[in-house]
CSV table of C-alpha atoms in Angstrom, one decimal:
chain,number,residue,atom,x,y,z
I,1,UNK,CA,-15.7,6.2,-9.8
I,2,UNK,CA,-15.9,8.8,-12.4
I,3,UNK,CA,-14.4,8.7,-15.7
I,4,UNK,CA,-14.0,12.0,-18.2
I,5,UNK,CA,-17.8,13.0,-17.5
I,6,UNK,CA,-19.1,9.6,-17.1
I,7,UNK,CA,-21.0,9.7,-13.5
I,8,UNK,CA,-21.4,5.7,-13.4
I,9,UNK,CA,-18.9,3.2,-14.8
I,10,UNK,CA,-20.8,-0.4,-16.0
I,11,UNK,CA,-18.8,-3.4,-16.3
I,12,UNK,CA,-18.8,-7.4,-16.5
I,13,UNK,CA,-16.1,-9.0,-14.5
I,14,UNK,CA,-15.2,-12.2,-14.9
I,15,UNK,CA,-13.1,-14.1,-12.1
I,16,UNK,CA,-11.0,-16.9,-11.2
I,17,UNK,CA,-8.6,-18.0,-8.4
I,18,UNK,CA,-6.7,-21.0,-8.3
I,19,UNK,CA,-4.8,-21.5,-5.0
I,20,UNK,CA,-2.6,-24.7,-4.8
I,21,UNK,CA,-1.3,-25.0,-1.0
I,22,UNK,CA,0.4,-28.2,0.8
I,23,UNK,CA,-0.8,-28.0,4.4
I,24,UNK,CA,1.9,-29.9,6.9
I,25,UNK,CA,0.2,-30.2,10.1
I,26,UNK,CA,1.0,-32.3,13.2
I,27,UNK,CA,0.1,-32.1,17.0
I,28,UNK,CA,2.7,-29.6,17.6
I,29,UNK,CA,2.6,-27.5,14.7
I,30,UNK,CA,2.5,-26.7,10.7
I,31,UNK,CA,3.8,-25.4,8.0
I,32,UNK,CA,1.8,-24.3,4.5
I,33,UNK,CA,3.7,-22.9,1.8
I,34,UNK,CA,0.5,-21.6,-0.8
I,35,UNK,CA,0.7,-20.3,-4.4
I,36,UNK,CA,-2.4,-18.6,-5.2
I,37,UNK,CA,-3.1,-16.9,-9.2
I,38,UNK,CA,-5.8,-14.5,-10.2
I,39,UNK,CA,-7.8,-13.6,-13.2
I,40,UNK,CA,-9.6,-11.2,-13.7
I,41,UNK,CA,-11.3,-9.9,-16.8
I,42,UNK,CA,-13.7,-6.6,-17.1
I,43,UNK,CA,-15.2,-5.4,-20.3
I,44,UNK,CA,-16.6,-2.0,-19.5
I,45,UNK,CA,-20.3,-1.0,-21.4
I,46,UNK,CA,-20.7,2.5,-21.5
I,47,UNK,CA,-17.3,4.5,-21.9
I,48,UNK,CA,-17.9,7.6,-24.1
I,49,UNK,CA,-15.6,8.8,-26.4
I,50,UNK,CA,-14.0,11.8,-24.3
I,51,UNK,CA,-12.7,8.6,-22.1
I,52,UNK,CA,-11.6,6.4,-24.8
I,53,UNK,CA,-9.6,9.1,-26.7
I,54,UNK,CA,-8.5,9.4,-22.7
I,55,UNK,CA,-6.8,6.0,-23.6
I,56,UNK,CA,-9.7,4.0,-21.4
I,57,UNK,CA,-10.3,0.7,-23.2
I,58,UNK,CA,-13.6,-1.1,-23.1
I,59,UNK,CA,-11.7,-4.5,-22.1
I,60,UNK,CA,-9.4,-5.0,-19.0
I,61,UNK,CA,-7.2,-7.9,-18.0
I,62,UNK,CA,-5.6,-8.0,-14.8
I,63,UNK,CA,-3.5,-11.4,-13.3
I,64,UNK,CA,-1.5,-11.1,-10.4
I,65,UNK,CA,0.1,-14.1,-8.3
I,66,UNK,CA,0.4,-14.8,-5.1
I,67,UNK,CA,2.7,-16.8,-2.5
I,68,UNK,CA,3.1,-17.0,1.2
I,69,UNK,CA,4.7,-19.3,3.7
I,70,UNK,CA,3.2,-20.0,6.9
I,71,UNK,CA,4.3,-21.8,10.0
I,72,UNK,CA,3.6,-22.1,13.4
I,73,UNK,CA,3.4,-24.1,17.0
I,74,UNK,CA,1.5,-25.3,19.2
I,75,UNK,CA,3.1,-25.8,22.8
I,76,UNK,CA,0.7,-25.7,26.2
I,77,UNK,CA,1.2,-26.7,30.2
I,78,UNK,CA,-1.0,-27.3,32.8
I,79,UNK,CA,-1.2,-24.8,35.4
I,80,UNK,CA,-3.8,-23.3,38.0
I,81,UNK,CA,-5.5,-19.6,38.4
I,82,UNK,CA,-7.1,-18.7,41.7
I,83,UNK,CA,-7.6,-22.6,42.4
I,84,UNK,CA,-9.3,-23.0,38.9
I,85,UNK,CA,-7.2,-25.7,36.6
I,86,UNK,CA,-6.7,-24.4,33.1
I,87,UNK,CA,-4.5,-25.5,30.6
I,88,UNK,CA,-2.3,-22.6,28.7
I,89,UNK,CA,-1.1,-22.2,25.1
I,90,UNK,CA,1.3,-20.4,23.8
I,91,UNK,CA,1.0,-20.3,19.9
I,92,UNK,CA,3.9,-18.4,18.0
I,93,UNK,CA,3.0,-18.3,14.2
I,94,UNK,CA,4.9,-16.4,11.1
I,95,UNK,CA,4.1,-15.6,7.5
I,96,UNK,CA,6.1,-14.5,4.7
I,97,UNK,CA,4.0,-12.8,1.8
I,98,UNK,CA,4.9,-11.8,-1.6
I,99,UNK,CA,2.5,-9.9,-4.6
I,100,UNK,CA,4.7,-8.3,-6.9
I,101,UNK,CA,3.0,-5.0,-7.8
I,102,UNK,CA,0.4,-4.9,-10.8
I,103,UNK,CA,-1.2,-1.4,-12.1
I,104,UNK,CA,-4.6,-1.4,-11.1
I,105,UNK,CA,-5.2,2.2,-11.8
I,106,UNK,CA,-7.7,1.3,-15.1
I,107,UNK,CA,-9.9,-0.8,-12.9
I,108,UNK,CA,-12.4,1.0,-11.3
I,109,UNK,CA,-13.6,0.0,-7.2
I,110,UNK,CA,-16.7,-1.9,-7.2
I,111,UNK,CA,-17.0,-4.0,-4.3
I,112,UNK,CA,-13.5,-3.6,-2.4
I,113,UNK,CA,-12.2,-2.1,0.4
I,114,UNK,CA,-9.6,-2.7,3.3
I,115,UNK,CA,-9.8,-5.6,5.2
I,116,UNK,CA,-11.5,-4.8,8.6
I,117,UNK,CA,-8.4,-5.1,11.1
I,118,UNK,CA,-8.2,-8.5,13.3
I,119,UNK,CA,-4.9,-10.6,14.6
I,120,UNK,CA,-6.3,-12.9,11.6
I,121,UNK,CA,-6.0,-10.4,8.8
I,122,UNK,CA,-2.6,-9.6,10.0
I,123,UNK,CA,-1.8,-12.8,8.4
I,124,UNK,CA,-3.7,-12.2,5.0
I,125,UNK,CA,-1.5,-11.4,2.2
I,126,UNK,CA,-3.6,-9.4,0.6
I,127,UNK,CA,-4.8,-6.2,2.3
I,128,UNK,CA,-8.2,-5.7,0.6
I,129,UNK,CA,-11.1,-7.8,0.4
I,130,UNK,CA,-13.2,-8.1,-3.1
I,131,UNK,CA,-12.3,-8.2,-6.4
I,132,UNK,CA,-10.9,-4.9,-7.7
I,133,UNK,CA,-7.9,-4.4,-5.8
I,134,UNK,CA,-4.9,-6.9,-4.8
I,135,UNK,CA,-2.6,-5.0,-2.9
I,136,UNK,CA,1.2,-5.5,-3.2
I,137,UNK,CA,3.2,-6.5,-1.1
I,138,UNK,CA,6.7,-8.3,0.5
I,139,UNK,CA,6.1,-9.2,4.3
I,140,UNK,CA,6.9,-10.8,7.1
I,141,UNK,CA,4.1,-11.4,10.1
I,142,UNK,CA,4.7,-12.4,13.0
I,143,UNK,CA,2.6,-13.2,15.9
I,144,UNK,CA,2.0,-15.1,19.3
I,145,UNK,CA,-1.2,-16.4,20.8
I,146,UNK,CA,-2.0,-17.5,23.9
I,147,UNK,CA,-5.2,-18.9,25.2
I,148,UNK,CA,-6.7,-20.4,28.5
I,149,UNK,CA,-9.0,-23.4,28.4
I,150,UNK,CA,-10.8,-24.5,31.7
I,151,UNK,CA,-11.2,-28.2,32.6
I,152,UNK,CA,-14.6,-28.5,30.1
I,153,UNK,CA,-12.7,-27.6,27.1
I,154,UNK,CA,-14.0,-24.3,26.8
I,155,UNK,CA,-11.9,-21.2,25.5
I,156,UNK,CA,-12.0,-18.6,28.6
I,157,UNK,CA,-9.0,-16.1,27.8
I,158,UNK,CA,-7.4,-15.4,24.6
I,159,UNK,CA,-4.5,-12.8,24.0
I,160,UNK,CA,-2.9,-11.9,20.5
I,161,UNK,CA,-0.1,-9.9,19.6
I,162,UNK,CA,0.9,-9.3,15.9
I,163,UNK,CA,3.1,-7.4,13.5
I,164,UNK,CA,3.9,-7.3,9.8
I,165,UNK,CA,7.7,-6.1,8.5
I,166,UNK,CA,7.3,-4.8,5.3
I,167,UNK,CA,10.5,-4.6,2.7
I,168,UNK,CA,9.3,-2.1,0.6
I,169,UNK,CA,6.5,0.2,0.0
I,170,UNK,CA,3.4,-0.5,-1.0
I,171,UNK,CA,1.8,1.3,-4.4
I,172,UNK,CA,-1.6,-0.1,-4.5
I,173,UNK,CA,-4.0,2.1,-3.2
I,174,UNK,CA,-8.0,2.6,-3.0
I,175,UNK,CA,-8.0,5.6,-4.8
């Protein structure tokens, strides 16, 4: 990150996350509507004065909320492969996702980048991992699972098939 002539940026960040989520789980399925906040406070140490008259400040404050609601089930039958019992899941799952969108264009990248893709990140609201970036976003996920387990309880097949719906564009960027 380079700002007006300065080759290397120095900061202290300062960060908190408070998530408050109500898990409703059973045998055959959940549901777990989460509210999640975000702090985070940077007080840059060596701006020079070409990037302050830029209208750089020395101090940063960032918060940005956000809240999903998951839910999915768990349904499964006996059956047989080749002779070989198994049992068979089938494991539908949605997610709605909302981060309203925050300028993060003062903040320079430290330690984040995109989340390395996986069925499971489909189903993370936010699309970067580290501190510096919270990407925003209004989404629905949805996905469906299913998985083979033999008679010793062991996993032997798994198939995943995902995709998010987003309403609007998303502005944050790793730039």
């Amino acid at each position: 990150f380079k700002l007006s002539g300065v080759d290397k940026i120095n900061a202290k960040r300062f960060h908190t996350d408070v998530t408050l989520s109500y898990p409703l789980e059973n045998a055959w399925g959940f549901v777990t509507p989460k509210v999640q906040t975000m702090r985070t406070q940077y007080a840059f140490t060596n701006l020079d004065e070409t990037a302050l008259e830029d209208g750089y400040v020395e101090e940063h404050t960032r918060n940005i909320s956000i809240s999903s609601l998951e839910a999915g089930i768990y349904l499964e039958r006996s059956m047989s492969w080749f002779n070989f019992p198994f049992i068979q899941t089938l494991e539908p799952k949605v997610m709605y996702a909302h981060i309203p969108y925050t300028d993060q264009s003062e903040i320079p990248i430290f330690d984040t980048t995109e989340t390395t893709f996986s069925y499971s990140s489909l189903f993370s609201p936010n699309r970067f991992t580290g501190n510096d970036r919270v990407g925003d976003t209004e989404q629905v996920t949805l996905g469906v699972s299913s998985r083979f387990i033999n008679d010793w309880g062991s996993e032997v097949f798994r198939i995943s098939l995902g995709q998010i719906m987003y309403f609007q564009d998303r502005r944050v960027a790793l730039n």
